[in-house]
XYZ file of C-alpha atoms in Angstrom:
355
model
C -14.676 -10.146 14.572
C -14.261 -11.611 10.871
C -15.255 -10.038 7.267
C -18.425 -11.754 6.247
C -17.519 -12.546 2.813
C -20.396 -10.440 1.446
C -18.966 -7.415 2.787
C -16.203 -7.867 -0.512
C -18.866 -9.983 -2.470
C -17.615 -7.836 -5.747
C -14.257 -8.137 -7.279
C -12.975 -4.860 -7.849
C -12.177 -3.972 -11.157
C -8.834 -1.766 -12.848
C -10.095 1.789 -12.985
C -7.521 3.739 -15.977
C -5.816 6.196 -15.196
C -7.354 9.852 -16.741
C -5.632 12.581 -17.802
C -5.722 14.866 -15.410
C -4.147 12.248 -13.239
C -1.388 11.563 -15.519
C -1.192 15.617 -15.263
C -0.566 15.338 -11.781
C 2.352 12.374 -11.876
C 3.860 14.319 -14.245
C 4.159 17.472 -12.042
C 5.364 14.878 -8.986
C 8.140 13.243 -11.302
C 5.477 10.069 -10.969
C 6.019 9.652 -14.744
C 8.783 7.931 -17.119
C 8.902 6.916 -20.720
C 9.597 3.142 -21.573
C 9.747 0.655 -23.864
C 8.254 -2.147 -21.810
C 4.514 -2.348 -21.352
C 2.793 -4.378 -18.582
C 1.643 -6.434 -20.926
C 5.095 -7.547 -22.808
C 5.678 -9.558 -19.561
C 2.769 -11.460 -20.390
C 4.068 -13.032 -23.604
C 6.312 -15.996 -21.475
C 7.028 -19.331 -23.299
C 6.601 -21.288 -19.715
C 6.915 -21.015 -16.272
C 7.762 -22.925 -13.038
C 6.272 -22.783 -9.576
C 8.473 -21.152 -6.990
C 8.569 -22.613 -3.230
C 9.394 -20.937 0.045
C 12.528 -22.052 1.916
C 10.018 -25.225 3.440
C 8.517 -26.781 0.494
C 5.314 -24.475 -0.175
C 3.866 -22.870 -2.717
C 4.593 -19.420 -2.536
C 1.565 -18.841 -5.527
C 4.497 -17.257 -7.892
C 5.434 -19.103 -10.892
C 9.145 -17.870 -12.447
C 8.521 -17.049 -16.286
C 10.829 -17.900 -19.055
C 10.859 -15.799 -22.610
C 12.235 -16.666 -26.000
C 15.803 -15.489 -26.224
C 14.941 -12.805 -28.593
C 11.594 -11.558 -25.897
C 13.875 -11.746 -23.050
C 17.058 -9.753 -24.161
C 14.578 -6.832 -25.208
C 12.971 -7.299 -21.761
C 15.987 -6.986 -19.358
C 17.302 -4.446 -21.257
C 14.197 -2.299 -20.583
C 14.051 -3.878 -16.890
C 17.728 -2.634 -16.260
C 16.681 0.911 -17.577
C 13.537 1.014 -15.225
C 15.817 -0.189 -12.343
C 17.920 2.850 -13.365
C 15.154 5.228 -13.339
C 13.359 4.075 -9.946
C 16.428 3.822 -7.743
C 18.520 6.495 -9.117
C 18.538 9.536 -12.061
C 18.396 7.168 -15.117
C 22.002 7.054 -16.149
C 22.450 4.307 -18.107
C 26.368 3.735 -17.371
C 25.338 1.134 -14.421
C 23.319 -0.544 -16.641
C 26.369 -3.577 -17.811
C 26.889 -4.017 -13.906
C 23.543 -5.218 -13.671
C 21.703 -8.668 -14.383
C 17.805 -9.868 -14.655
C 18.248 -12.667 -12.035
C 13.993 -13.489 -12.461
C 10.612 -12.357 -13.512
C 8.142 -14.175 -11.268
C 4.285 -14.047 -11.595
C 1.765 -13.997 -9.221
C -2.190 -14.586 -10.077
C -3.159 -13.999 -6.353
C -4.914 -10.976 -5.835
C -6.325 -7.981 -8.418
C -2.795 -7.054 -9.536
C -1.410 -10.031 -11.010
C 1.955 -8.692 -10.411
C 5.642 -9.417 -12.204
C 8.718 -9.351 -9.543
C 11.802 -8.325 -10.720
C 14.897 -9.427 -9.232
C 17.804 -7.252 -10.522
C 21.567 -8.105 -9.426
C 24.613 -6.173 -9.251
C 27.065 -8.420 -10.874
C 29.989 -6.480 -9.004
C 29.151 -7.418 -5.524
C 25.812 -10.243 -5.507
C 23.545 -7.232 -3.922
C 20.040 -7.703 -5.280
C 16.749 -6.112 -4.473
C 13.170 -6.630 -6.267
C 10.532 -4.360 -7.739
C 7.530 -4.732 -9.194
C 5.466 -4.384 -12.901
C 1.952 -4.139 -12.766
C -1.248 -2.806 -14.643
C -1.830 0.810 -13.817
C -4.957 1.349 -11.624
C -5.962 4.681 -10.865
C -7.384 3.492 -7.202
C -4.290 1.574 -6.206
C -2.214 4.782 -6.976
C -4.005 7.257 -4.911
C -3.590 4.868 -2.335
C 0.236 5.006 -3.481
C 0.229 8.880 -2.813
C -2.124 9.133 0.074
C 0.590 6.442 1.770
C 3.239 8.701 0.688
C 1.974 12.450 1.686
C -0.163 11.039 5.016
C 2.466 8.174 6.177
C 6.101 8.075 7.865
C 7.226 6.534 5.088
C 7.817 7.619 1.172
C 6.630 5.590 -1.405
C 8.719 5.323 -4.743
C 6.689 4.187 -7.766
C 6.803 5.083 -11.374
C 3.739 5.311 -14.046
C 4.063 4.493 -17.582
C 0.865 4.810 -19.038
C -1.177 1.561 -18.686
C 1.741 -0.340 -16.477
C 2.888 0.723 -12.799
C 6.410 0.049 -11.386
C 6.315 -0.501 -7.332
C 9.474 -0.276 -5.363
C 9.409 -3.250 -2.860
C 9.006 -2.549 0.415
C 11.020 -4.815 2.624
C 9.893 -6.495 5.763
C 8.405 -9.715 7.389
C 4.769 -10.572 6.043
C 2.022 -9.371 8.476
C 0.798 -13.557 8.735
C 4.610 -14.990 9.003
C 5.136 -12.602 11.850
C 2.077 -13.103 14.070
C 2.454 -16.808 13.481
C 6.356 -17.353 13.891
C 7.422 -14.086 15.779
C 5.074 -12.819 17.641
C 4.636 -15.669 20.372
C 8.746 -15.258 21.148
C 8.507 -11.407 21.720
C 8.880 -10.119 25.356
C 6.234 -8.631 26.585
C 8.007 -5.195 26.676
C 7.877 -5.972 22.757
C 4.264 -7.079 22.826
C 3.215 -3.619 24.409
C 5.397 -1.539 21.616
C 4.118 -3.883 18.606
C 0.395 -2.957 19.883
C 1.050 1.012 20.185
C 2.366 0.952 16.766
C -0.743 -1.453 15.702
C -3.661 0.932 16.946
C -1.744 3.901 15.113
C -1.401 1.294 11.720
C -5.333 1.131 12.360
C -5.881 4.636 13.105
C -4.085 5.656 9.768
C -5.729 2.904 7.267
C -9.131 3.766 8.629
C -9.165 7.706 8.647
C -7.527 7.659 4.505
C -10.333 4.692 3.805
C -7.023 2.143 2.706
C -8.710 -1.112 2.767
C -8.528 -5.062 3.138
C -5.546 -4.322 5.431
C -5.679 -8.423 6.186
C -2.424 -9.527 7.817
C -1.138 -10.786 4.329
C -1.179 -7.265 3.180
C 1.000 -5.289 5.459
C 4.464 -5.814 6.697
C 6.287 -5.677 9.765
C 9.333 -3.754 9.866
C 12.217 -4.576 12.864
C 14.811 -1.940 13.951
C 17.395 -2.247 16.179
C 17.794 0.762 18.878
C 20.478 0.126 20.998
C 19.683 -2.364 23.492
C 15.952 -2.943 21.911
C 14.236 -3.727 18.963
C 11.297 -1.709 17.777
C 8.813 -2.687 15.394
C 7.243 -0.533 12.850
C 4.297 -1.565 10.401
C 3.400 -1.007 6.832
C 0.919 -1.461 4.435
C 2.051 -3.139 0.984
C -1.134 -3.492 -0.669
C -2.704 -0.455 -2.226
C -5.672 -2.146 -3.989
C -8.575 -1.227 -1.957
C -7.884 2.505 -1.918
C -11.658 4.015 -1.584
C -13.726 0.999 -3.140
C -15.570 -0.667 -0.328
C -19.016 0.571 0.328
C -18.581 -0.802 4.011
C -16.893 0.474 6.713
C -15.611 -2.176 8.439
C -13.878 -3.145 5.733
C -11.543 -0.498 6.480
C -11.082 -0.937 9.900
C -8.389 -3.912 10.944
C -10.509 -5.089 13.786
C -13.031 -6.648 11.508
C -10.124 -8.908 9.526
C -10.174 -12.140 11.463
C -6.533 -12.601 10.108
C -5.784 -9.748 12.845
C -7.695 -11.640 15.759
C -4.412 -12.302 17.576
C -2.778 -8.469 17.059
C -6.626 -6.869 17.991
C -6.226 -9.592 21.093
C -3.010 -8.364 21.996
C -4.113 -4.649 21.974
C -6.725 -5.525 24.179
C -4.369 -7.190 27.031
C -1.274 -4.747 26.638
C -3.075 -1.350 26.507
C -5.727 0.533 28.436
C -8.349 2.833 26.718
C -6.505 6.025 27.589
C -3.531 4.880 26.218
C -5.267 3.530 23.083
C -7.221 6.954 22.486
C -4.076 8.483 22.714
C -2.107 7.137 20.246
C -4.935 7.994 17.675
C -4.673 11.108 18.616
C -1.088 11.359 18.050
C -1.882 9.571 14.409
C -3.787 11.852 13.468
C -2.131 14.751 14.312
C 0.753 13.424 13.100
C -1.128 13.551 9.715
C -2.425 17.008 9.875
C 1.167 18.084 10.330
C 1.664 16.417 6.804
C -1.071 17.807 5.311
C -0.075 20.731 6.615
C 3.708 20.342 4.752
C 2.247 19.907 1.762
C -0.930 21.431 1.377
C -0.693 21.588 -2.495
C 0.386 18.349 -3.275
C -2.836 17.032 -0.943
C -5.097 19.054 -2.977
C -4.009 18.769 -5.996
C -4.294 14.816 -4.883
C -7.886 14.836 -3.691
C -9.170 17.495 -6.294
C -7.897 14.303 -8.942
C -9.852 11.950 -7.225
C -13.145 14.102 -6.950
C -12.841 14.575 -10.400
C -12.586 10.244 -11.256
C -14.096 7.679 -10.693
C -12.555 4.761 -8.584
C -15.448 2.874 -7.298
C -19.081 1.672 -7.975
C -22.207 4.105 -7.019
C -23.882 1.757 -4.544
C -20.442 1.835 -2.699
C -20.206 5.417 -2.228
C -23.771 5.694 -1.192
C -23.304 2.771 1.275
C -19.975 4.484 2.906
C -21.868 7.990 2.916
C -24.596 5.863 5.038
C -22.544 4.045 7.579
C -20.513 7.465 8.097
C -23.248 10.049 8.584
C -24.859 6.851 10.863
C -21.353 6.001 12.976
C -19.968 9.548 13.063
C -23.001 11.633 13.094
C -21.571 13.951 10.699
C -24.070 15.234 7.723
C -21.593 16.708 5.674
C -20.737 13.082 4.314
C -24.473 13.157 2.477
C -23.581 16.179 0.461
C -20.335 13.456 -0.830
C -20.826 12.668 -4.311
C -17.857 10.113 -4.810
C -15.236 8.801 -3.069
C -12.808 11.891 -3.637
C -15.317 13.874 -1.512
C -15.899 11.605 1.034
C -12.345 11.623 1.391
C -11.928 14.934 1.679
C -14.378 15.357 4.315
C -12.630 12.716 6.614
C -9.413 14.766 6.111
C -10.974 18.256 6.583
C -12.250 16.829 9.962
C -8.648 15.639 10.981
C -7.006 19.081 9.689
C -9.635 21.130 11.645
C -9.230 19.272 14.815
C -5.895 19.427 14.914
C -5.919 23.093 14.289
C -8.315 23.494 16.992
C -6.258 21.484 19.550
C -9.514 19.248 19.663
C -9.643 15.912 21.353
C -12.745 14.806 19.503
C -13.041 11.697 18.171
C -13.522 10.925 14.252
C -14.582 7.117 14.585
């Protein structure tokens, strides 16, 4: 069941953002002008290491700036706050404090987290400041047009601002949480897992490890249901490999793939990726430009390696017996075949199966 390591033997690299992608943000309101680069973040005098609520290291370190760094730096952070959770206006900008920048090395992003407080009433929420990469924000956008769930992010040229998506870490919850639930709960948790699956494998959003999605608890009257999302946009299109987009292969999700297996027959299991997928054809179908103005941006760039696309066209044409995918001359195009395929079935009131 576990990723061989060579299956992600190459780190993946920060692919810039081209113009005609910048074209498209700005038509989508995905753009903003700002004083603070990525990189200003990077100029900290020192730093501390943060621990969770027991004692461990949560692999963030909280930065500290010279006076004169860090009073250019909140004001900037305030304005982006501003900008990403509301029209810009600057009048709630004195109502609002810079409680901490933390930095994190794990992972491809290195990202900043910004904690901003309202000084009125103690609410705080986070964001985040990271390098612009041209991969992780398709997989931004594809999670926002093809998902339940809108994604709010901002571009400034080289740097990317993230909205943070609450919920309880994908590992914290299968370890703590999972063994209480009822089994009622077990049954709805695996559902909404084989539809999490469905939709990460058919828009190619990989390394969806346990660390790097979320689970989301609602209450609904006399039950709790539990949704899941991914947080981790990295692996949008790189991998060369299939399985590397499919959850089953993460041996982080051994216990969830386990739990599928006990709490759901076949039929039931084949049904809910059918109702994934339909579900997004209907959003294609909502907004048809925006999806190909989307892909038409990523045929056009370049967001992974050569031997990776000819890999994926491999395993597909091999596992789907499809031979459209070796006409696919990047990953936009592969991409757009995969969709096509999802669109057209659903049209047809088809049953067949993509993977």
């Amino acid at each position: 069941m576990a990723v061989d390591k060579k299956l992600m033997s190459k780190k993946k690299p920060t692919f810039p953002v081209n113009e005609m992608l910048h074209d498209y943000l700005e038509k989508y309101n995905r753009n903003i002008k700002s004083s603070l680069y990525y990189d200003d973040l990077l100029r900290f005098q020192g730093s501390v290491t943060v621990y969770d609520k027991n004692d461990e290291d949560t692999l963030w370190v909280r930065t500290y700036y010279s006076q004169y760094d860090r009073e250019e730096i909140d004001r900037s952070l305030k304005e982006i706050y501003a900008r990403l959770h509301s029209d810009g206006n600057v009048e709630s900008i004195p109502f609002l404090n810079v409680d901490a920048i933390d930095y994190c090395t794990f992972g491809n992003s290195k990202p900043f987290r910004i904690k901003i407080r309202n000084i009125l009433n103690d609410n705080f929420t986070y964001f985040y400041v990271k390098k612009a990469d041209a991969s992780r924000i398709y997989g931004l956008e594809l999670e926002h047009i093809l998902s339940p769930h809108n994604m709010n992010f901002l571009v400034y040229k080289d740097t990317l601002i993230e909205e943070h998506i609450a919920g309880i870490p994908g590992d914290d919850f299968i370890r703590d949480i999972l063994p209480k639930c009822t089994e009622l709960e077990k049954a709805q948790i695996a559902k909404e897992f084989v539809k999490f699956k469905e939709r990460c494998l058919i828009r190619l959003l990989g390394d969806m490890r346990s660390y790097n999605y979320v689970i989301t608890p609602t209450h609904d009257f006399d039950h709790i249901i539990y949704k899941i999302r991914a947080i981790d946009f990295d692996q949008q299109s790189f991998e060369g490999n299939l399985k590397v987009y499919n959850l089953q292969f993460m041996k982080e999700n051994f216990k969830m793939i386990e739990m599928v297996g006990k709490k759901l027959q076949n039929d039931s299991i084949r049904q809910y990726k059918i109702e994934e997928r339909s579900f997004m054809a209907k959003r294609m179908l909502t907004a048809p430009r925006r999806t190909t103005r989307l892909i038409k941006c990523m045929k056009a760039d370049t967001i992974s390696f050569p031997e990776n696309v000819a890999l994926l066209k491999k395993q597909l044409v091999k596992y789907v017996g499809d031979v459209k995918f070796k006409d696919c001359q990047n990953m936009g195009e592969i991409l757009e075949t995969i969709l096509a395929f999802v669109k057209r079935n659903y049209l047809n009131i088809s049953n067949k199966d993509l993977f």
